[in-house]
Coordinates of N, CA and C in Angstrom, one line a residue:
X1 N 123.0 189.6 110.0 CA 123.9 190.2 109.0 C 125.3 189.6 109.0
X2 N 125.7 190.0 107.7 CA 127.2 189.0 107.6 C 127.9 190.3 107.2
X3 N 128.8 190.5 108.0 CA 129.6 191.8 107.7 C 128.9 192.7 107.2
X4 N 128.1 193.1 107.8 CA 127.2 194.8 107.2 C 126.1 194.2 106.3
X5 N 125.9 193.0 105.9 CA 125.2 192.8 104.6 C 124.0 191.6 105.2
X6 N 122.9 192.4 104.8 CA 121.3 191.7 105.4 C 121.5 190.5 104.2
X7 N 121.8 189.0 105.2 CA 121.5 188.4 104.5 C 120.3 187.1 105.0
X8 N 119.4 187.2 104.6 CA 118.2 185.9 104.7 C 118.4 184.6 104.8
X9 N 117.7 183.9 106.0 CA 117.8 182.5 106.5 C 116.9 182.0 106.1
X10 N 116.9 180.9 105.4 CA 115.5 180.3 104.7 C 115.5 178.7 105.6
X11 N 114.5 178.4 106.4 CA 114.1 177.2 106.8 C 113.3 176.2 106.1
X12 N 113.5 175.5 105.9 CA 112.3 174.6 104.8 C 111.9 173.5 105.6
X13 N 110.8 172.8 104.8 CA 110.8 171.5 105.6 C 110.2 170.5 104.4
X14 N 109.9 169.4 104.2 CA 109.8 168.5 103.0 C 108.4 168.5 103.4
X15 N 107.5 168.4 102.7 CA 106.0 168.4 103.3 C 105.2 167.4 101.6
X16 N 104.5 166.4 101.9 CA 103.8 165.3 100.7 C 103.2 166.1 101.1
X17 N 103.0 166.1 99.0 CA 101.4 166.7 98.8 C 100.9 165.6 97.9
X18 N 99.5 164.5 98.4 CA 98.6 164.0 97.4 C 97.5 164.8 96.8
X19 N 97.4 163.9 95.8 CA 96.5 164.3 94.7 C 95.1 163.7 95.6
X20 N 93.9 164.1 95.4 CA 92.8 163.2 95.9 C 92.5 162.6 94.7
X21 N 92.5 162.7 93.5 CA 92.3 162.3 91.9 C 93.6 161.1 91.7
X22 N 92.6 159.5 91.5 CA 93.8 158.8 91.4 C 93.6 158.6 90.1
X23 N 92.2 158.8 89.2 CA 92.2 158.6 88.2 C 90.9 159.2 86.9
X24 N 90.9 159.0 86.4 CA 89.5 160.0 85.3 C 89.4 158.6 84.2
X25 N 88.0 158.5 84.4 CA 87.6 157.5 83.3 C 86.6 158.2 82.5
X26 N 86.7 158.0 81.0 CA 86.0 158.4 80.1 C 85.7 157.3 79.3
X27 N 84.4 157.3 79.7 CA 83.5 156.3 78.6 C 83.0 157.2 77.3
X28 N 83.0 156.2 76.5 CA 82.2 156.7 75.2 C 81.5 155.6 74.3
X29 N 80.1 156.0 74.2 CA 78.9 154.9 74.0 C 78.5 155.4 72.4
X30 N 78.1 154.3 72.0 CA 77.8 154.3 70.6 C 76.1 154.6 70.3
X31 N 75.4 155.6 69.6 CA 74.5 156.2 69.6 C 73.9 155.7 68.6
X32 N 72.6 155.2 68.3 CA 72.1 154.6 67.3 C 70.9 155.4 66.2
X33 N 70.7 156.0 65.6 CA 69.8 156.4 65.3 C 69.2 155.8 63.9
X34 N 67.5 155.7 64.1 CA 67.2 155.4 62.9 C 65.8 155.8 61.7
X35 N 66.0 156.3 61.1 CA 64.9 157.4 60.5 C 64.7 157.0 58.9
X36 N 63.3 157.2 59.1 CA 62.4 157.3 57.7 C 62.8 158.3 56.5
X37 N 63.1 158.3 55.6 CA 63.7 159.1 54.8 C 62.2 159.0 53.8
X38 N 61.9 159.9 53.0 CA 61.1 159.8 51.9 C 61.5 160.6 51.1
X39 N 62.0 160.7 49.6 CA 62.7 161.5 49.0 C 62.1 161.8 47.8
X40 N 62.0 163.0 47.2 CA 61.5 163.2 46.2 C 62.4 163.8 45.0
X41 N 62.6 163.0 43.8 CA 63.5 163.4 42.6 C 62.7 164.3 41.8
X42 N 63.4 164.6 41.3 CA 62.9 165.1 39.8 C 64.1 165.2 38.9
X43 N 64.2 165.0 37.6 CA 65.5 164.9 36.5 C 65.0 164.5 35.7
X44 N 66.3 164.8 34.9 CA 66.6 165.1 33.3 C 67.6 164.1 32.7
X45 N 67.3 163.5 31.6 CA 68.4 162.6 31.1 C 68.7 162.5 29.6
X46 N 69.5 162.6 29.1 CA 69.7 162.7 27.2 C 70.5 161.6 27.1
X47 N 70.2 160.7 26.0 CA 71.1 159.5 25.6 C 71.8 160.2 24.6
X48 N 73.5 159.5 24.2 CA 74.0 159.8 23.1 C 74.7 158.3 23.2
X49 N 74.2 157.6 21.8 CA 74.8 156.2 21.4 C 74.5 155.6 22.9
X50 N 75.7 155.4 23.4 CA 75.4 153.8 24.2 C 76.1 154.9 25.8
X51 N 75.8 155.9 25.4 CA 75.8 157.1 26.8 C 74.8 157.5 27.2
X52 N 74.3 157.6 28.6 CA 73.0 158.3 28.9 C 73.5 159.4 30.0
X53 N 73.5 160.5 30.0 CA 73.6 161.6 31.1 C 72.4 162.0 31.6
X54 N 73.0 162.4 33.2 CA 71.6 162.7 33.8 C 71.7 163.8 35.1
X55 N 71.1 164.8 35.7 CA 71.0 165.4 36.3 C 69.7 165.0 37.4
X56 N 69.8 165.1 38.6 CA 68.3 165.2 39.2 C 68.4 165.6 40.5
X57 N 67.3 166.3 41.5 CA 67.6 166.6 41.9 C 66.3 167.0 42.9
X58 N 66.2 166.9 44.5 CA 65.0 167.0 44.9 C 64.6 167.3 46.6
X59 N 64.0 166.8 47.1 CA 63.6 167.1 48.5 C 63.7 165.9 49.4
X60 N 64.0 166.0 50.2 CA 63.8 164.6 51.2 C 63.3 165.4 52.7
X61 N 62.3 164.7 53.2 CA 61.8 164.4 54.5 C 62.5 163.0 55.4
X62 N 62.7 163.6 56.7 CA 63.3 162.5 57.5 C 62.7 162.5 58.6
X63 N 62.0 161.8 59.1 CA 61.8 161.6 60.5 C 61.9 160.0 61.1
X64 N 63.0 160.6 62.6 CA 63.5 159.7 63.8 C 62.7 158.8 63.7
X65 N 62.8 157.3 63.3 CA 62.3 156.4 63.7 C 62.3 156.0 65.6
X66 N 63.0 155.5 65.9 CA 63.6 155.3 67.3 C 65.2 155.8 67.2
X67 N 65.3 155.5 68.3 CA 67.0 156.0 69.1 C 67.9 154.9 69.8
X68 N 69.0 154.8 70.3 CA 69.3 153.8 71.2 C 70.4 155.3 71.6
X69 N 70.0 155.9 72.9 CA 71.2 156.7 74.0 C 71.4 155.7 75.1
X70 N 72.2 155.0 74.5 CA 72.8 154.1 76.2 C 73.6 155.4 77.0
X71 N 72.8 154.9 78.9 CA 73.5 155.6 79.4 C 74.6 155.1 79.6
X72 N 75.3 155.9 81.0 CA 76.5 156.0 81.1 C 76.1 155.2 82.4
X73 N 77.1 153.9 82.3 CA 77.5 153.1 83.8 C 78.5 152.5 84.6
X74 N 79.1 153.3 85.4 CA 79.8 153.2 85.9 C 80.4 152.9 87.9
X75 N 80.6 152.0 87.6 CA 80.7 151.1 88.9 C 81.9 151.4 89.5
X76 N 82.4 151.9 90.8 CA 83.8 150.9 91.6 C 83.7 151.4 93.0
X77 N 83.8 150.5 93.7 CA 83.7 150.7 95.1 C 84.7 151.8 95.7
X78 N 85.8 151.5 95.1 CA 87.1 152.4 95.6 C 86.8 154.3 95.3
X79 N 85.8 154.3 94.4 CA 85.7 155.8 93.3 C 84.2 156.1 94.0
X80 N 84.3 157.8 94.1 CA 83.2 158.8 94.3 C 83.2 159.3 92.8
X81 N 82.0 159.3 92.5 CA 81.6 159.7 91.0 C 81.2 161.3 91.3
X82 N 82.0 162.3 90.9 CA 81.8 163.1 91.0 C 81.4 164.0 89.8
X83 N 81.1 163.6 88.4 CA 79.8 163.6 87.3 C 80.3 163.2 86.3
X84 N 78.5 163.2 85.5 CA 78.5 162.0 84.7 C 77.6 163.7 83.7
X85 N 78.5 163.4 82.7 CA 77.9 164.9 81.4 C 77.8 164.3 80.2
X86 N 76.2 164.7 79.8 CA 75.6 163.7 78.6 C 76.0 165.3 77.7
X87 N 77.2 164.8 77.0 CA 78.0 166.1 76.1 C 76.5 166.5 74.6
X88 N 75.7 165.1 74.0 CA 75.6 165.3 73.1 C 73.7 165.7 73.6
X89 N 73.8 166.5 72.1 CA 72.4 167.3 72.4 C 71.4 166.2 71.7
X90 N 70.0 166.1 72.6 CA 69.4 165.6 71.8 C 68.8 165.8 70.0
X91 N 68.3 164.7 69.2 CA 68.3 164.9 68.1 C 67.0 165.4 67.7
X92 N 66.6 166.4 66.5 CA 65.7 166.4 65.8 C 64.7 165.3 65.7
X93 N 63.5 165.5 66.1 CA 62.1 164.3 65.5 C 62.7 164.3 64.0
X94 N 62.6 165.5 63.2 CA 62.7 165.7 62.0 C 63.6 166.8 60.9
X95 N 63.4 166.7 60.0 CA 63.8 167.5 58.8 C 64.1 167.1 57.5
X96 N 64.2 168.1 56.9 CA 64.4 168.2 55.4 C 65.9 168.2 54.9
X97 N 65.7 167.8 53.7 CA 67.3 168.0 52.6 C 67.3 168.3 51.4
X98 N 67.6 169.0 51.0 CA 67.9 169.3 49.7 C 68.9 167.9 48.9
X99 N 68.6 167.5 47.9 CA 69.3 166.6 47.0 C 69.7 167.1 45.7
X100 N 70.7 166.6 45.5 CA 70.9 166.8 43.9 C 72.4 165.8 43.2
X101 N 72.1 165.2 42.6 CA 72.7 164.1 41.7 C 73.1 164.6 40.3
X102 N 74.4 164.1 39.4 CA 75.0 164.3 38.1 C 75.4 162.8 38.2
X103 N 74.7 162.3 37.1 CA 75.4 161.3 36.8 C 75.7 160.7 35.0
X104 N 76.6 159.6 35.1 CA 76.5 159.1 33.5 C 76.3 157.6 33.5
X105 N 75.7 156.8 32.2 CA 75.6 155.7 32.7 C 76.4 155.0 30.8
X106 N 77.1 154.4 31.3 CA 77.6 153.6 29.8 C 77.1 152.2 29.8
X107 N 76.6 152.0 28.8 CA 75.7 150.4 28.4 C 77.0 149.5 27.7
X108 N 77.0 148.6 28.4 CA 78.3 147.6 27.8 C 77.5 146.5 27.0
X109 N 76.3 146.1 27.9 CA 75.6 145.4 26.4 C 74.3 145.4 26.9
X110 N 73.2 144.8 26.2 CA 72.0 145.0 26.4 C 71.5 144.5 27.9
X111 N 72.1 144.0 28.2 CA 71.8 143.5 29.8 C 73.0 144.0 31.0
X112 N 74.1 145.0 30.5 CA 74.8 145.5 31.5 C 74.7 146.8 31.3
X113 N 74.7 147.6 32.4 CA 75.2 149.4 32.5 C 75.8 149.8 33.3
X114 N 76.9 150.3 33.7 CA 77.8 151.1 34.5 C 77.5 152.3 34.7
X115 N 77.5 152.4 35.9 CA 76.9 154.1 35.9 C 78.0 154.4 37.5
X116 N 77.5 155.6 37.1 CA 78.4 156.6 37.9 C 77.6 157.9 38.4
X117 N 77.7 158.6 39.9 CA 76.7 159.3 40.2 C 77.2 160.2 41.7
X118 N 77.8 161.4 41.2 CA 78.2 162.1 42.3 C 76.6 162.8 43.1
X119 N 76.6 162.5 44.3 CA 75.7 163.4 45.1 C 76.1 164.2 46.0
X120 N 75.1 164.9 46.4 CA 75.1 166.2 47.4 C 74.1 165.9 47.8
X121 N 73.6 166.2 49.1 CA 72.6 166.5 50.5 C 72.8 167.5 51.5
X122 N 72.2 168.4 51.1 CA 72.1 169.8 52.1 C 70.8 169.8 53.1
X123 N 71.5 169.4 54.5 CA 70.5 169.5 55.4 C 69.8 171.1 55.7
X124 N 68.9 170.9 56.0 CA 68.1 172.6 55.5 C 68.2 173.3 57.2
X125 N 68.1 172.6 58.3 CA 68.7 172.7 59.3 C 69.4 172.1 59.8
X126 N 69.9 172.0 61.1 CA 70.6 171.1 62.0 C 69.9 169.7 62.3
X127 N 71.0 168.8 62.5 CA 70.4 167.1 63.1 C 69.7 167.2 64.7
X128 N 70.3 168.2 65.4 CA 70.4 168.4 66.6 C 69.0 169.3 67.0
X129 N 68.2 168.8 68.3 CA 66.9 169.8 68.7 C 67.7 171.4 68.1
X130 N 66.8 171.7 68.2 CA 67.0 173.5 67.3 C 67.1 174.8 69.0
X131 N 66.8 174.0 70.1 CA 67.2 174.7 71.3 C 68.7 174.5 72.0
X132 N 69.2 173.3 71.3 CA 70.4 173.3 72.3 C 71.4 174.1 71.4
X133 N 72.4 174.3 72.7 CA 73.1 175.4 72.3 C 73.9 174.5 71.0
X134 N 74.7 175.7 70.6 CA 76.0 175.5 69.5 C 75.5 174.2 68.2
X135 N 74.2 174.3 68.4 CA 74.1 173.1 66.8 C 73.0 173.7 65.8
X136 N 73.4 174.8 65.8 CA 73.3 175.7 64.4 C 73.0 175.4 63.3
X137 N 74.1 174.7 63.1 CA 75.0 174.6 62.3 C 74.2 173.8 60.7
X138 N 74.1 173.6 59.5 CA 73.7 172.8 59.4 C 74.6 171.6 58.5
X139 N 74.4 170.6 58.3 CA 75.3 169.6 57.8 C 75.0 169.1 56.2
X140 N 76.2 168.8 55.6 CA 75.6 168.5 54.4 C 76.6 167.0 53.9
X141 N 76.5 166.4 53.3 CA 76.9 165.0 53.1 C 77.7 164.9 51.6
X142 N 78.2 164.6 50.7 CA 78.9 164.2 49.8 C 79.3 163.0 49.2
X143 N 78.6 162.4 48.3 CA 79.3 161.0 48.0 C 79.0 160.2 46.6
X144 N 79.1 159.5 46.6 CA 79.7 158.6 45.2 C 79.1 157.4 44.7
X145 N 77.6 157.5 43.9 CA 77.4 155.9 43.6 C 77.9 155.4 42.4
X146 N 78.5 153.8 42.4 CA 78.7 153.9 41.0 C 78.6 152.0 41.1
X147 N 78.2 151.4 40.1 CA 78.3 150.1 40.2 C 77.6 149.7 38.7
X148 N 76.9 148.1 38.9 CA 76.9 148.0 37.5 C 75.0 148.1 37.4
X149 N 74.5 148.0 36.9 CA 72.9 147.7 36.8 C 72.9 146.6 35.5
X150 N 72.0 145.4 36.2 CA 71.5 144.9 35.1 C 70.3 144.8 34.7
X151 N 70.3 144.3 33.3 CA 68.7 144.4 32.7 C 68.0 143.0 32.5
X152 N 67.3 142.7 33.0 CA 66.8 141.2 32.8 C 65.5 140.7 31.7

């Protein structure tokens, strides 16, 4: 006490703390997949003058040709590998998609056409096996053909 008043002695001492973690490597490997598509259309098309519009729209089947999952390899003498986590679920043998296409096509001359052709693909389920967790989900694609066609 310091004149009547409790006051506290603190002793310390400087004490290293190491990390045992000198470092964390994260690889990331490129997945190859490749699959049979077989698609089936159906559409509608009306010409006006040197315009042809068109709708169509249909089913596709896909099944996994082969795969390429490279593992994971990792070497160093100095490091204890303490795990190695394959994050991605394996993929579907198979499945279906919904298709459907709007497109227009303008004839510039008897041997050129320009066309234009917004699509949609709605996968009917997931890419992913249907047991592993969290791939529900299912996916659908969006995109844009357009170029010239010619007539020979």
């Amino acid at each position: 006490t310091i004149g009547g008043i409790i006051t506290p002695i603190y002793t310390s001492n400087t004490i290293n703390v190491y990390d045992t973690l000198k470092s964390t490597t994260i690889v990331q490997k490129s997945h190859v997949y490749n699959y049979l598509q077989i698609p089936f259309w159906m559409g509608y098309s009306h010409s006006v003058d040197r315009v042809k519009y068109f709708i169509k729209g249909g089913i596709a089947y896909n099944y996994l040709l082969n795969k390429n999952d490279p593992e994971i390899i990792y070497s160093d003498e100095n490091a204890n590998i303490l795990d190695v986590s394959k994050k991605t679920p394996d993929r579907a043998k198979n499945n279906f998609n919904f298709l459907l296409a709007v497109g227009v096509d303008y004839k510039i001359s008897n041997a050129v056409t320009f066309s234009i052709e917004p699509t949609v693909r709605i996968y009917t389920s997931s890419l992913y096996d249907r047991n592993a967790p969290g791939t529900k989900r299912s996916p659908y694609a969006i995109g844009l053909k357009y170029g010239l066609i010619l007539t020979l």
